[in-house]
Short mmCIF file of C-alpha atoms and ligand atoms in Angstrom, two decimals:
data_model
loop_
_atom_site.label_atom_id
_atom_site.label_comp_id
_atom_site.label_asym_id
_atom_site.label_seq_id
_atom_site.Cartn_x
_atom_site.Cartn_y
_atom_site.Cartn_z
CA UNK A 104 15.67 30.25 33.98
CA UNK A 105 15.80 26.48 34.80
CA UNK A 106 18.83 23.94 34.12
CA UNK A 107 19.30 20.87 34.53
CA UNK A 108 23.03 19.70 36.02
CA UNK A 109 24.11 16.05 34.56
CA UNK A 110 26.72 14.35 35.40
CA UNK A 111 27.51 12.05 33.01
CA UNK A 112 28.40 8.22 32.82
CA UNK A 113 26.19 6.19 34.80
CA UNK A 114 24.34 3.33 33.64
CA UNK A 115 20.29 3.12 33.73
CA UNK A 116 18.74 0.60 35.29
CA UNK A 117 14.93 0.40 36.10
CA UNK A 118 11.50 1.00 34.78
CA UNK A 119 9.97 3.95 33.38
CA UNK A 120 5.86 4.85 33.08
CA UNK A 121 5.93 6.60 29.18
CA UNK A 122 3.43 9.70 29.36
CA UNK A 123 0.78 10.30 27.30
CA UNK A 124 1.87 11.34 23.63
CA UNK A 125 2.11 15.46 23.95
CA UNK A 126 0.81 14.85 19.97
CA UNK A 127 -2.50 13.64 20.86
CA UNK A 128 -3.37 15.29 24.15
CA UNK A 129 -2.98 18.54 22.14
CA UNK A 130 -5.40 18.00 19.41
CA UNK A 131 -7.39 15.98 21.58
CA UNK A 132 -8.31 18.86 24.20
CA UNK A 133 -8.94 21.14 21.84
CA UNK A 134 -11.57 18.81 19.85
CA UNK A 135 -13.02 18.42 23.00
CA UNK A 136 -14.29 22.28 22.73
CA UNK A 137 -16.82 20.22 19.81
CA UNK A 138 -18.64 18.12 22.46
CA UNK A 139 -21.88 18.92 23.90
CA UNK A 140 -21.47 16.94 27.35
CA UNK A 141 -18.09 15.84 29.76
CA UNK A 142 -14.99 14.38 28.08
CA UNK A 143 -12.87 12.89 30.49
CA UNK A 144 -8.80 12.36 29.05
CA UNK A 145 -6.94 9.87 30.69
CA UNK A 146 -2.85 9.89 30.84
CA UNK A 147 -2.89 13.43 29.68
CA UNK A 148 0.78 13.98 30.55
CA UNK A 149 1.54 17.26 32.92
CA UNK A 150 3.89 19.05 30.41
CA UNK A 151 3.70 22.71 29.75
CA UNK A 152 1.87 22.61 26.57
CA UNK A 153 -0.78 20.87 27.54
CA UNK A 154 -1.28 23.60 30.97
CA UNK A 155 -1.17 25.95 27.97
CA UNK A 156 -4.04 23.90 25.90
CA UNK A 157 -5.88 24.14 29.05
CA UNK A 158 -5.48 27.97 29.29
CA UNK A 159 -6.97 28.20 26.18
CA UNK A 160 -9.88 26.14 26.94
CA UNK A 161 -11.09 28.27 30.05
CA UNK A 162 -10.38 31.24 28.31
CA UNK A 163 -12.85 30.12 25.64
CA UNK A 164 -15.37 29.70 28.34
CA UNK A 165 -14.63 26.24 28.89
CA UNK A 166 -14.87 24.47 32.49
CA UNK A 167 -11.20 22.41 33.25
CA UNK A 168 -10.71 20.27 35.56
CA UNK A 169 -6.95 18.74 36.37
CA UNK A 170 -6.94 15.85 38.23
CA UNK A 171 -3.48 14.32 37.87
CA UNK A 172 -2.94 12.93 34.57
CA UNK A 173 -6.76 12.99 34.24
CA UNK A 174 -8.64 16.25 32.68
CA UNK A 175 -12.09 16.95 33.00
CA UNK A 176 -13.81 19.56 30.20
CA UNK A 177 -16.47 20.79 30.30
CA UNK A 178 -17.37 22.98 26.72
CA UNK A 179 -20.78 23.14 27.31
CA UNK A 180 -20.56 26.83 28.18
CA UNK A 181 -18.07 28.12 25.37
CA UNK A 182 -18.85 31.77 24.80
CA UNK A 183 -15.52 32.62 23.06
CA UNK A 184 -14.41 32.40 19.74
CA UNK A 185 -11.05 34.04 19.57
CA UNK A 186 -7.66 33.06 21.09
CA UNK A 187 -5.14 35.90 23.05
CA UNK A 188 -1.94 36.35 21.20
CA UNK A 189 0.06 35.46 24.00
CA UNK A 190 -1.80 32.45 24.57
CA UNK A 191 -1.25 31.10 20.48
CA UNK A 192 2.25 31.86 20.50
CA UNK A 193 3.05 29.39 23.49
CA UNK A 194 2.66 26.49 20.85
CA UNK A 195 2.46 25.53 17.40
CA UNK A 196 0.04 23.10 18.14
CA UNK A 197 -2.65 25.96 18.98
CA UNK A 198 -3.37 26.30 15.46
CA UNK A 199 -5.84 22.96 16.39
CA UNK A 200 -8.05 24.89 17.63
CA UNK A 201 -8.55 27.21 14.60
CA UNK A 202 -10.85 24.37 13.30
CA UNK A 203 -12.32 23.02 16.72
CA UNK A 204 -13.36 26.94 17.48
CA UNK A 205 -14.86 27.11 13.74
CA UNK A 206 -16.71 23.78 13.77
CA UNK A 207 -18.46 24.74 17.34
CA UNK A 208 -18.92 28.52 16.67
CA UNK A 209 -19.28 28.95 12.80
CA UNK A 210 -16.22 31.56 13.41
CA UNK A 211 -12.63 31.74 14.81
CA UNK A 212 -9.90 34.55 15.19
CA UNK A 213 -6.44 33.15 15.69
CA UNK A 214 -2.99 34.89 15.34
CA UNK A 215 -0.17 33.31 13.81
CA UNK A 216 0.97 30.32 16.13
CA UNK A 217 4.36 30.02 18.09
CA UNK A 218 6.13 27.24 19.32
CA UNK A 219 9.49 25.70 18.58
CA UNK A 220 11.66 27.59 16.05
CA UNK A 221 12.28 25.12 12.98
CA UNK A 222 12.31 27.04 9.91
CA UNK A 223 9.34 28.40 8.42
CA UNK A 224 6.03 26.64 9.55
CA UNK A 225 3.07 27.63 7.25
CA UNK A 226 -0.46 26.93 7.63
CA UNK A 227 -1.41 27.69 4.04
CA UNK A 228 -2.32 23.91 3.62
CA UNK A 229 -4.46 24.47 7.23
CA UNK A 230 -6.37 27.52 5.17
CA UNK A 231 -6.53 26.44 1.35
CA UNK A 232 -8.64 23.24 3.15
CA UNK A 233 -10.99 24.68 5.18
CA UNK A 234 -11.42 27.19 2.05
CA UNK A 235 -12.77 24.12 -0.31
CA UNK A 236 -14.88 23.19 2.46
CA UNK A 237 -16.56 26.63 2.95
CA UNK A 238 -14.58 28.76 5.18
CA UNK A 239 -13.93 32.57 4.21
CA UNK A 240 -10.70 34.07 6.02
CA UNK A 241 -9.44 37.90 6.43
CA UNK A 242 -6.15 38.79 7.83
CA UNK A 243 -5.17 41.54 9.84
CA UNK A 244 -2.21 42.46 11.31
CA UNK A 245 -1.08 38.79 12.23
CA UNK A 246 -4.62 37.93 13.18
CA UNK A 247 -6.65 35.52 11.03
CA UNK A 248 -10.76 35.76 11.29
CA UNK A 249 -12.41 32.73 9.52
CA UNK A 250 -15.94 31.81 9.64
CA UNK A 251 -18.33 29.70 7.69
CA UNK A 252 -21.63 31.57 7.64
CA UNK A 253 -23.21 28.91 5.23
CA UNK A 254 -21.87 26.13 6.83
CA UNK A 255 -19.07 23.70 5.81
CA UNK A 256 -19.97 21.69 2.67
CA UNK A 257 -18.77 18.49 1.06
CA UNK A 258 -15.43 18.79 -0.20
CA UNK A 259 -12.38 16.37 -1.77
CA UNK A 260 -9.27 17.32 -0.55
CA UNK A 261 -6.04 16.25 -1.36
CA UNK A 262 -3.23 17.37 0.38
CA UNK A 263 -0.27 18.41 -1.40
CA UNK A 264 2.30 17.04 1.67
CA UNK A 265 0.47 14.90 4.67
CA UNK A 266 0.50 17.95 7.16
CA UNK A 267 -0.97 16.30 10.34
CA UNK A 268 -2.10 20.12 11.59
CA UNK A 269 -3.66 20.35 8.48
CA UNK A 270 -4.97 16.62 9.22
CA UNK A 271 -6.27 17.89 12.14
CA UNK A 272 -7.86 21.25 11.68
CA UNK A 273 -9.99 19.76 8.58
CA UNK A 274 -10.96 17.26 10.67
CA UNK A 275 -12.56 19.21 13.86
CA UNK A 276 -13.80 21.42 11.36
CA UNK A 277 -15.89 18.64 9.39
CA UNK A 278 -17.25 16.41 11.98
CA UNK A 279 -20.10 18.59 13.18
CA UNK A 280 -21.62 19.71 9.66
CA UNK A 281 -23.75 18.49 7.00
CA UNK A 282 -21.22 17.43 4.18
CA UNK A 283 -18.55 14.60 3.67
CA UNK A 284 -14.94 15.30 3.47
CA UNK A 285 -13.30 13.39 1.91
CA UNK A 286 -8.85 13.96 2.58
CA UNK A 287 -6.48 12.31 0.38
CA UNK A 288 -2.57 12.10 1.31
CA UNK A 289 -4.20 12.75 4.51
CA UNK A 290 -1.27 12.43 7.58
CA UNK A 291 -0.73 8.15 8.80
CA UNK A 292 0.20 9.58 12.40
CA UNK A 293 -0.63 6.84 15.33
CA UNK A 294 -1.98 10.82 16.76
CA UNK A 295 -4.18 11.11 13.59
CA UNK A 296 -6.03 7.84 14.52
CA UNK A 297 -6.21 8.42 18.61
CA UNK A 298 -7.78 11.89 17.86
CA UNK A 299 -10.50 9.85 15.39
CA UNK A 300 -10.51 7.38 17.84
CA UNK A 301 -11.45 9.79 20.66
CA UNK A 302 -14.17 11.57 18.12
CA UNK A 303 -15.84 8.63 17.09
CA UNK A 304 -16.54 7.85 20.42
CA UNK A 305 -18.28 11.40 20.88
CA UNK A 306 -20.67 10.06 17.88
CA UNK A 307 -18.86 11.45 15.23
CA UNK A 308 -18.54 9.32 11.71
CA UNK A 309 -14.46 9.53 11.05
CA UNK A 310 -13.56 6.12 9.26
CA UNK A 311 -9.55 5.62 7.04
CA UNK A 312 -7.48 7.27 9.83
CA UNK A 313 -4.42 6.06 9.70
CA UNK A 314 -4.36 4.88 5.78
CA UNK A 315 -3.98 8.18 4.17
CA UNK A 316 -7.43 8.42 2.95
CA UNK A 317 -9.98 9.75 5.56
CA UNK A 318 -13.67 9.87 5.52
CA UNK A 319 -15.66 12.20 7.51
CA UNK A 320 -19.17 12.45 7.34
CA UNK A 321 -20.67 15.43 9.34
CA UNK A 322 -23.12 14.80 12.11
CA UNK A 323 -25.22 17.20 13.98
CA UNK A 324 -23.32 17.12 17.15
CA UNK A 325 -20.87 15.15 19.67
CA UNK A 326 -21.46 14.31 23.04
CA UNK A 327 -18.95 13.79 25.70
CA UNK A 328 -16.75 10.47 26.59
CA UNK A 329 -13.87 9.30 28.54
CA UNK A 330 -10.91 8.46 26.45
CA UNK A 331 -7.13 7.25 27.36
CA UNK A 332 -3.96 9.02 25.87
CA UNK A 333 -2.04 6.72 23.59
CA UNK A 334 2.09 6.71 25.38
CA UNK A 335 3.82 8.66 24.04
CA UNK A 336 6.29 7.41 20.71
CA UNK A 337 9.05 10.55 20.91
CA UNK A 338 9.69 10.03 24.36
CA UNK A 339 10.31 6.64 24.21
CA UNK A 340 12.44 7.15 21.43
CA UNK A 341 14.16 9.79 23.49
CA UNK A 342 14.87 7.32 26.47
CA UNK A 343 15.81 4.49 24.33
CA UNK A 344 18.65 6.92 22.72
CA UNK A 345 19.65 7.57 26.48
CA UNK A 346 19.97 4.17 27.45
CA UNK A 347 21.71 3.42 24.10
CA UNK A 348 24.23 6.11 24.92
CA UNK A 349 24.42 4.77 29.01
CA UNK A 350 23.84 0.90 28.96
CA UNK A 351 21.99 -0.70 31.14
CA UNK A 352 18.38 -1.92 31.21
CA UNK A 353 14.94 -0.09 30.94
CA UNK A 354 11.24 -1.38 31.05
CA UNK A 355 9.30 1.03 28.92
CA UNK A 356 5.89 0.73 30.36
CA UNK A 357 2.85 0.61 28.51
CA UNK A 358 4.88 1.02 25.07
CA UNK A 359 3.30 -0.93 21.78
CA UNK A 360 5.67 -2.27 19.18
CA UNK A 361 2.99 -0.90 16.33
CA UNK A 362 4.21 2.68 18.16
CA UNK A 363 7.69 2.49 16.99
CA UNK A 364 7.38 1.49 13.12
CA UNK A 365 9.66 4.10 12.07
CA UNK A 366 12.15 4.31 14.82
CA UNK A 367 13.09 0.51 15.49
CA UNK A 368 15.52 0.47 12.15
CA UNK A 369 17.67 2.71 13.38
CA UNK A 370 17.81 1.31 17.14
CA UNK A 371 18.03 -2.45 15.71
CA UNK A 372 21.55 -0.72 13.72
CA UNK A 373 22.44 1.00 16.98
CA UNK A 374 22.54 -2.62 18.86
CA UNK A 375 19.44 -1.72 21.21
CA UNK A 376 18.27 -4.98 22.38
CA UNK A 377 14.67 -5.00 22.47
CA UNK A 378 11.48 -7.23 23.76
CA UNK A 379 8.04 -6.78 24.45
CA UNK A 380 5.94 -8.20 26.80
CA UNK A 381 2.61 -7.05 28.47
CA UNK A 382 4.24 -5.02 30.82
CA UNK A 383 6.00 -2.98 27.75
CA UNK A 384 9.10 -2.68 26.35
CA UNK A 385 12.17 -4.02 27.54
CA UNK A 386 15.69 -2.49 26.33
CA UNK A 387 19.44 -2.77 27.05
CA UNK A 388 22.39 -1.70 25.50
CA UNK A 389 26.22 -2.24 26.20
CA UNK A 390 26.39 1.35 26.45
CA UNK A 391 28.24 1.90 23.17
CA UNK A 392 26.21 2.31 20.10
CA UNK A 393 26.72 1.04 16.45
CA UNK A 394 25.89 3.53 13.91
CA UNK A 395 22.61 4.57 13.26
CA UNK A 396 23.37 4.51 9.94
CA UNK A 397 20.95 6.44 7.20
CA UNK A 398 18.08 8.10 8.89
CA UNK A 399 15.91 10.00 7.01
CA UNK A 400 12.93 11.82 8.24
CA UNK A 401 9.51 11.25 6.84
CA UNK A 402 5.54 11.48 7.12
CA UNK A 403 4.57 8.44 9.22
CA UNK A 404 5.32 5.39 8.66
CA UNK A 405 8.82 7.31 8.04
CA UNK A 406 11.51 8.01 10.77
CA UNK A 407 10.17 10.79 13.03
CA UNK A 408 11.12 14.46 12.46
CA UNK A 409 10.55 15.18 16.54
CA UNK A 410 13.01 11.98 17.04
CA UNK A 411 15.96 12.60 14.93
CA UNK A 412 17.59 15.15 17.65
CA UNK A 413 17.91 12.64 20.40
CA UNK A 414 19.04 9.92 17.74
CA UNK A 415 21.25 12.02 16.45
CA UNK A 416 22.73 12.86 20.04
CA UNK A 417 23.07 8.78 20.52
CA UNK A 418 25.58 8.64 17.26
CA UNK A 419 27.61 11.03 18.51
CA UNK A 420 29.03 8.40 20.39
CA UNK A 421 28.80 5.32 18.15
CA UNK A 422 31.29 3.26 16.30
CA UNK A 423 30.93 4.68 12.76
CA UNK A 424 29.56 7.33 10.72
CA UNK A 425 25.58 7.89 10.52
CA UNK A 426 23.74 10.84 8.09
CA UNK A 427 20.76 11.92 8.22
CA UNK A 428 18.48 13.74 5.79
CA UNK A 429 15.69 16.26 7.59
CA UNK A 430 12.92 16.29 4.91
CA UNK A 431 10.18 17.86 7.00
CA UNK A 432 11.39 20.90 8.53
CA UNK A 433 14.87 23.37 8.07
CA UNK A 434 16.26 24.19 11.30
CA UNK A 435 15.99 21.44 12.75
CA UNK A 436 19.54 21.44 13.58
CA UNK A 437 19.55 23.84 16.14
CA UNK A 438 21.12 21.24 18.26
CA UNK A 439 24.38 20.55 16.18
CA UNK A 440 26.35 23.47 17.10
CA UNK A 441 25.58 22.66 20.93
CA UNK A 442 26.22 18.98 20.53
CA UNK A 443 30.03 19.97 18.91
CA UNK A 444 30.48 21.99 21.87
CA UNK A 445 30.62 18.52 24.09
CA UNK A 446 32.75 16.98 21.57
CA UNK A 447 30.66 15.93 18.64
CA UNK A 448 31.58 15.72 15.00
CA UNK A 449 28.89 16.55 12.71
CA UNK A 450 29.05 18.14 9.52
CA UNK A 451 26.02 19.82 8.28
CA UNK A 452 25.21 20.92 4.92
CA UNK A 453 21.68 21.70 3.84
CA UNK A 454 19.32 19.31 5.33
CA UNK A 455 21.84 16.61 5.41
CA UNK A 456 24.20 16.11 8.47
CA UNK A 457 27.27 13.59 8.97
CA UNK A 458 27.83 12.59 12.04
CA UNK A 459 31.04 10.75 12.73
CA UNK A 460 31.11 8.93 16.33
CA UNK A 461 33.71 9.79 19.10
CA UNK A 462 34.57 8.34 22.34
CA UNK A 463 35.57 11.74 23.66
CA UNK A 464 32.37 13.43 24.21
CA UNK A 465 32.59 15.66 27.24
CA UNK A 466 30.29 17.50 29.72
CA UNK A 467 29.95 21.53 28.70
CA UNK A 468 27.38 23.94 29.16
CA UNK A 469 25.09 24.29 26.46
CA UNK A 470 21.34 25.54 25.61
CA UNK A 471 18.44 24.02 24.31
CA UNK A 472 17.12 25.68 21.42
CA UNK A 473 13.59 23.93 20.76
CA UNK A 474 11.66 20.90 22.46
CA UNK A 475 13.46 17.74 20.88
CA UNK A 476 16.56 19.71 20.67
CA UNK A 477 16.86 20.09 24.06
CA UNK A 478 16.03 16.35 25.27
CA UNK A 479 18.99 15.63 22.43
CA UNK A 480 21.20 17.68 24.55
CA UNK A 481 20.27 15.67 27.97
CA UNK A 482 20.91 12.41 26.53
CA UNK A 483 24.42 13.84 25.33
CA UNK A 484 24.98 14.91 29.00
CA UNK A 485 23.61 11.62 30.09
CA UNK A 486 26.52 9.82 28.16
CA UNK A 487 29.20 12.58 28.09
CA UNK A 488 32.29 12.32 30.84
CA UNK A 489 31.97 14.91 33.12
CA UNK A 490 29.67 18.04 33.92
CA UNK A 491 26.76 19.33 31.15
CA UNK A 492 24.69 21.78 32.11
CA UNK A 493 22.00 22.25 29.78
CA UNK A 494 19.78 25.83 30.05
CA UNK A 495 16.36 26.84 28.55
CA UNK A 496 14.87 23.91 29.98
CA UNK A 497 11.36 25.39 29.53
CA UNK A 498 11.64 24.28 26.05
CA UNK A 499 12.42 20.66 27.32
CA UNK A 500 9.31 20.60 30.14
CA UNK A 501 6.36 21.97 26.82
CA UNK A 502 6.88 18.09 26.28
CA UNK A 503 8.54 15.83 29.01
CA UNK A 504 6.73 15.02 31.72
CA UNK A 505 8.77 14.28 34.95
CA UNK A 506 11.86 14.05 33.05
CA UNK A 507 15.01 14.33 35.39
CA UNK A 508 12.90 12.49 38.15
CA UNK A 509 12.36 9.64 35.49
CA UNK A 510 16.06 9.55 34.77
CA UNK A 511 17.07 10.16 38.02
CA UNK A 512 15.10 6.87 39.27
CA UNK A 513 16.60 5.10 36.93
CA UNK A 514 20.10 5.74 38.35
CA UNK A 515 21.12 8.78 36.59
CA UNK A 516 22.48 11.97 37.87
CA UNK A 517 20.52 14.74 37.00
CA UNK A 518 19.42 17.36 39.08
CA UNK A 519 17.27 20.63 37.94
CA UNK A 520 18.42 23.66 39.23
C1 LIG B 678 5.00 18.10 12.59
C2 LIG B 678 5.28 16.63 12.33
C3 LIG B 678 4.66 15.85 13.44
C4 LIG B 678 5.22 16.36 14.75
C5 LIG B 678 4.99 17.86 14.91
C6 LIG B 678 5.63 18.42 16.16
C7 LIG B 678 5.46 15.45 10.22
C8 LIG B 678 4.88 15.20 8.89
N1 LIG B 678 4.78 16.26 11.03
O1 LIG B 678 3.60 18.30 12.59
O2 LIG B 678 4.91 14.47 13.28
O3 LIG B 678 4.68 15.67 15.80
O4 LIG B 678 5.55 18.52 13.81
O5 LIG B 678 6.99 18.65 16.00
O6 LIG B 678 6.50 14.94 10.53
N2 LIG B 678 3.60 22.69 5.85
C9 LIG B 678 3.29 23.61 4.89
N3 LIG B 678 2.07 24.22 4.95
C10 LIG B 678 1.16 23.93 5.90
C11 LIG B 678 1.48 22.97 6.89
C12 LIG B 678 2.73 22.38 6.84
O7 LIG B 678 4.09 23.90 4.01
O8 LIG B 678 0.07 24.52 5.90
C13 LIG B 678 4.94 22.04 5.84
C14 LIG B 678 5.77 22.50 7.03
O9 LIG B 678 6.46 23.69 6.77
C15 LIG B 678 6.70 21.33 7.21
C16 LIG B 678 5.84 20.14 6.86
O10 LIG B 678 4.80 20.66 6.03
O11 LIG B 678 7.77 21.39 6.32
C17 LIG B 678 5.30 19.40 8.09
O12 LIG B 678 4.23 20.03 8.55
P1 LIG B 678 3.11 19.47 9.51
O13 LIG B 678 2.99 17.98 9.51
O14 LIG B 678 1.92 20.27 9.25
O15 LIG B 678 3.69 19.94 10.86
P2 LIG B 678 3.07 19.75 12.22
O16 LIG B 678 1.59 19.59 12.17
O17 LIG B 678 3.67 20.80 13.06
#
């Protein structure tokens, strides 16, 4: 399997094109299995999990096109209804499709979905919701059949934690019926409101995304349309926590301040300089970080789950002691144990870790565990002294596009082996 060979130390220096966000291009193609003509996504970033989505779609019957970051679909010929084991365990996010598939074909048959390993993920809120609003399921033997015979009705919803898979599935399933759905506590996610964005745009009637209470009044159908990928919020989070760790200076390209309400906090108490301009998002950093100081993860507007591994790699080598409090998944600390093999102290005790800073972090070989686990590990290597090798990288490439090339330019040196 893949590694990636770091050695550590060097300062960044350049300017980096952020991908489209791996959290909208997911839900995104699979709503596009809804639309009765061509949907063309722009800055759809080339990761593994989104060759995966596009598996999916041509095994539905679907016609895909990959031009660069630009994907062509073509659902006018969807014949399929069920997704292939193999296929759903690839990613987490496949679970999308349960209520794309039942909005387009009145039925779906999904198994239980894979993807990173952080603690138990259920979908009961996915289920319980498309219950109210009509759907009947069965289970057997990890397979799930749902269908909605009668149709999906009107139905208030209010969820009991702001899922955004949950989000999602009640949305593709609503927009093509005859009732209004009406989701309170509904996920804030910037993804939430590109995936209405996109839908609208295909005719559908999707209005409150993004302010917890959503609206979505059926319509008959959707037609096709061209939409562009928002950039990508994790990864820039992920590369701002590198160049924290290295110093230097980065331009960030096509990055929105709006995108990082949640993150900034903690880089503004880490010293990151930061300014925007049209061109994006200029950082730079002295190379040795304050604290992060309290980070605690949360539903959007909150601090980002999917970024606390990488900002958690950065205080491993600040001045001062940060904690932070995982409140949306367990295991997410997958990453400790290999960050403490390069010299890091963190204590961990439930879903709280301490992390004090050291100056001594040093190169070692370690393994990524899960997606943001893994890019946490590469920006440890990136600022460790010496060697880090860092294995599993498949888990790293289901969600960065171009990664050691983009480092690489930037004057770090990281080669995949
Ligand atoms: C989560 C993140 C999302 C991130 C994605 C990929 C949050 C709120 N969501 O989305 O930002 O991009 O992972 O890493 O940060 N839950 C249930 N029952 C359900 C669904 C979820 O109990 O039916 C629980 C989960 O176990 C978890 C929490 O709700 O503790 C977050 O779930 P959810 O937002 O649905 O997860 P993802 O959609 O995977």
């Amino acid at each position: 399997m893949a590694e990636y060979v770091i050695d550590g130390g060097r300062r960044l220096n350049g300017c980096i094109e952020i991908q489209g966000a791996k959290n909208s291009a997911l839900p995104i193609l699979a709503a596009s299995v809804l639309c009765r003509g061509e949907v063309i996504l722009n800055n759809c970033p080339i990761i593994s999990d989104t060759d995966t989505c596009i598996k999916i779609l041509r095994y539905l019957g679907c016609s895909v096109y990959r031009d660069g970051h630009t994907v062509y679909v073509d659902s006018r010929q969807i014949y399929r209804y069920d997704i292939p084991a193999e296929l759903m365990r690839e990613m987490r996010s496949s679970i999308v499709f349960m209520g794309a598939i039942l909005g387009r074909m009145k039925r779906a048959e999904v198994s239980l979905p894979g993807g990173c390993e952080l603690g138990p993920r259920p979908i009961d809120l996915h289920i319980s919701s498309l219950a109210r609003m009509g759907a009947e399921f069965e289970e057997n033997h990890g397979i799930i059949s749902c269908s909605i015979e009668k149709g999906i009705h009107s139905a208030d919803i209010n969820l009991s934690f702001p899922s955004v898979g949950a989000t999602e599935n009640i949305m593709l399933a609503a927009v093509c019926s005859d009732g209004v759905v009406t989701v309170t506590n509904a996920a804030k996610e910037p993804e939430i409101c590109d995936l209405a964005d996109f839908l609208n745009k295909c005719g559908a009637r999707i209005t409150g995304a993004g302010e917890g209470t959503l609206y979505i009044e059926g319509v008959k159908t959707l037609s096709g349309t061209q939409h562009i990928i928002i950039p990508d919020r994790i990864v820039t989070a992920t590369y701002m926590a590198a160049l924290s760790v290295c110093g230097g200076r980065l331009l960030l390209k096509g990055v929105s301040p709006l995108q990082l309400r949640g993150v900034s906090n903690a880089f503004e108490h880490s010293g990151l300089m930061t300014d925007y301009d049209t061109k994006g998002l200029h950082v730079s950093a002295q190379g040795v970080p304050e604290r992060a100081g309290l980070v605690r993860t949360m539903p959007y507007p909150g601090f980002p789950t999917d970024a606390q591994p990488p900002v958690m790699a950065m205080s491993c080598f600040a001045r001062g002691t940060s904690v932070f409090v995982e409140n949306v998944f367990e295991s997410r600390y997958r990453h400790v144990s290999e960050l403490c093999r390069m010299g890091a102290n963190i204590y961990v005790q439930g879903k709280v870790a301490v992390v004090e800073g050291s100056f001594d972090m040093s190169g070692a070989t370690v393994e990524a565990k899960d997606l943001r686990g893994g890019a946490a590990l590469v920006v440890a290597g990136l600022g460790a002294s010496g060697k880090t090798v860092v294995k599993n990288i498949n888990y790293i490439e289901r969600g960065y596009e171009a990664f050691e090339e983009n480092l690489g330019n930037a004057g770090a040196d990281i080669i995949k082996m």
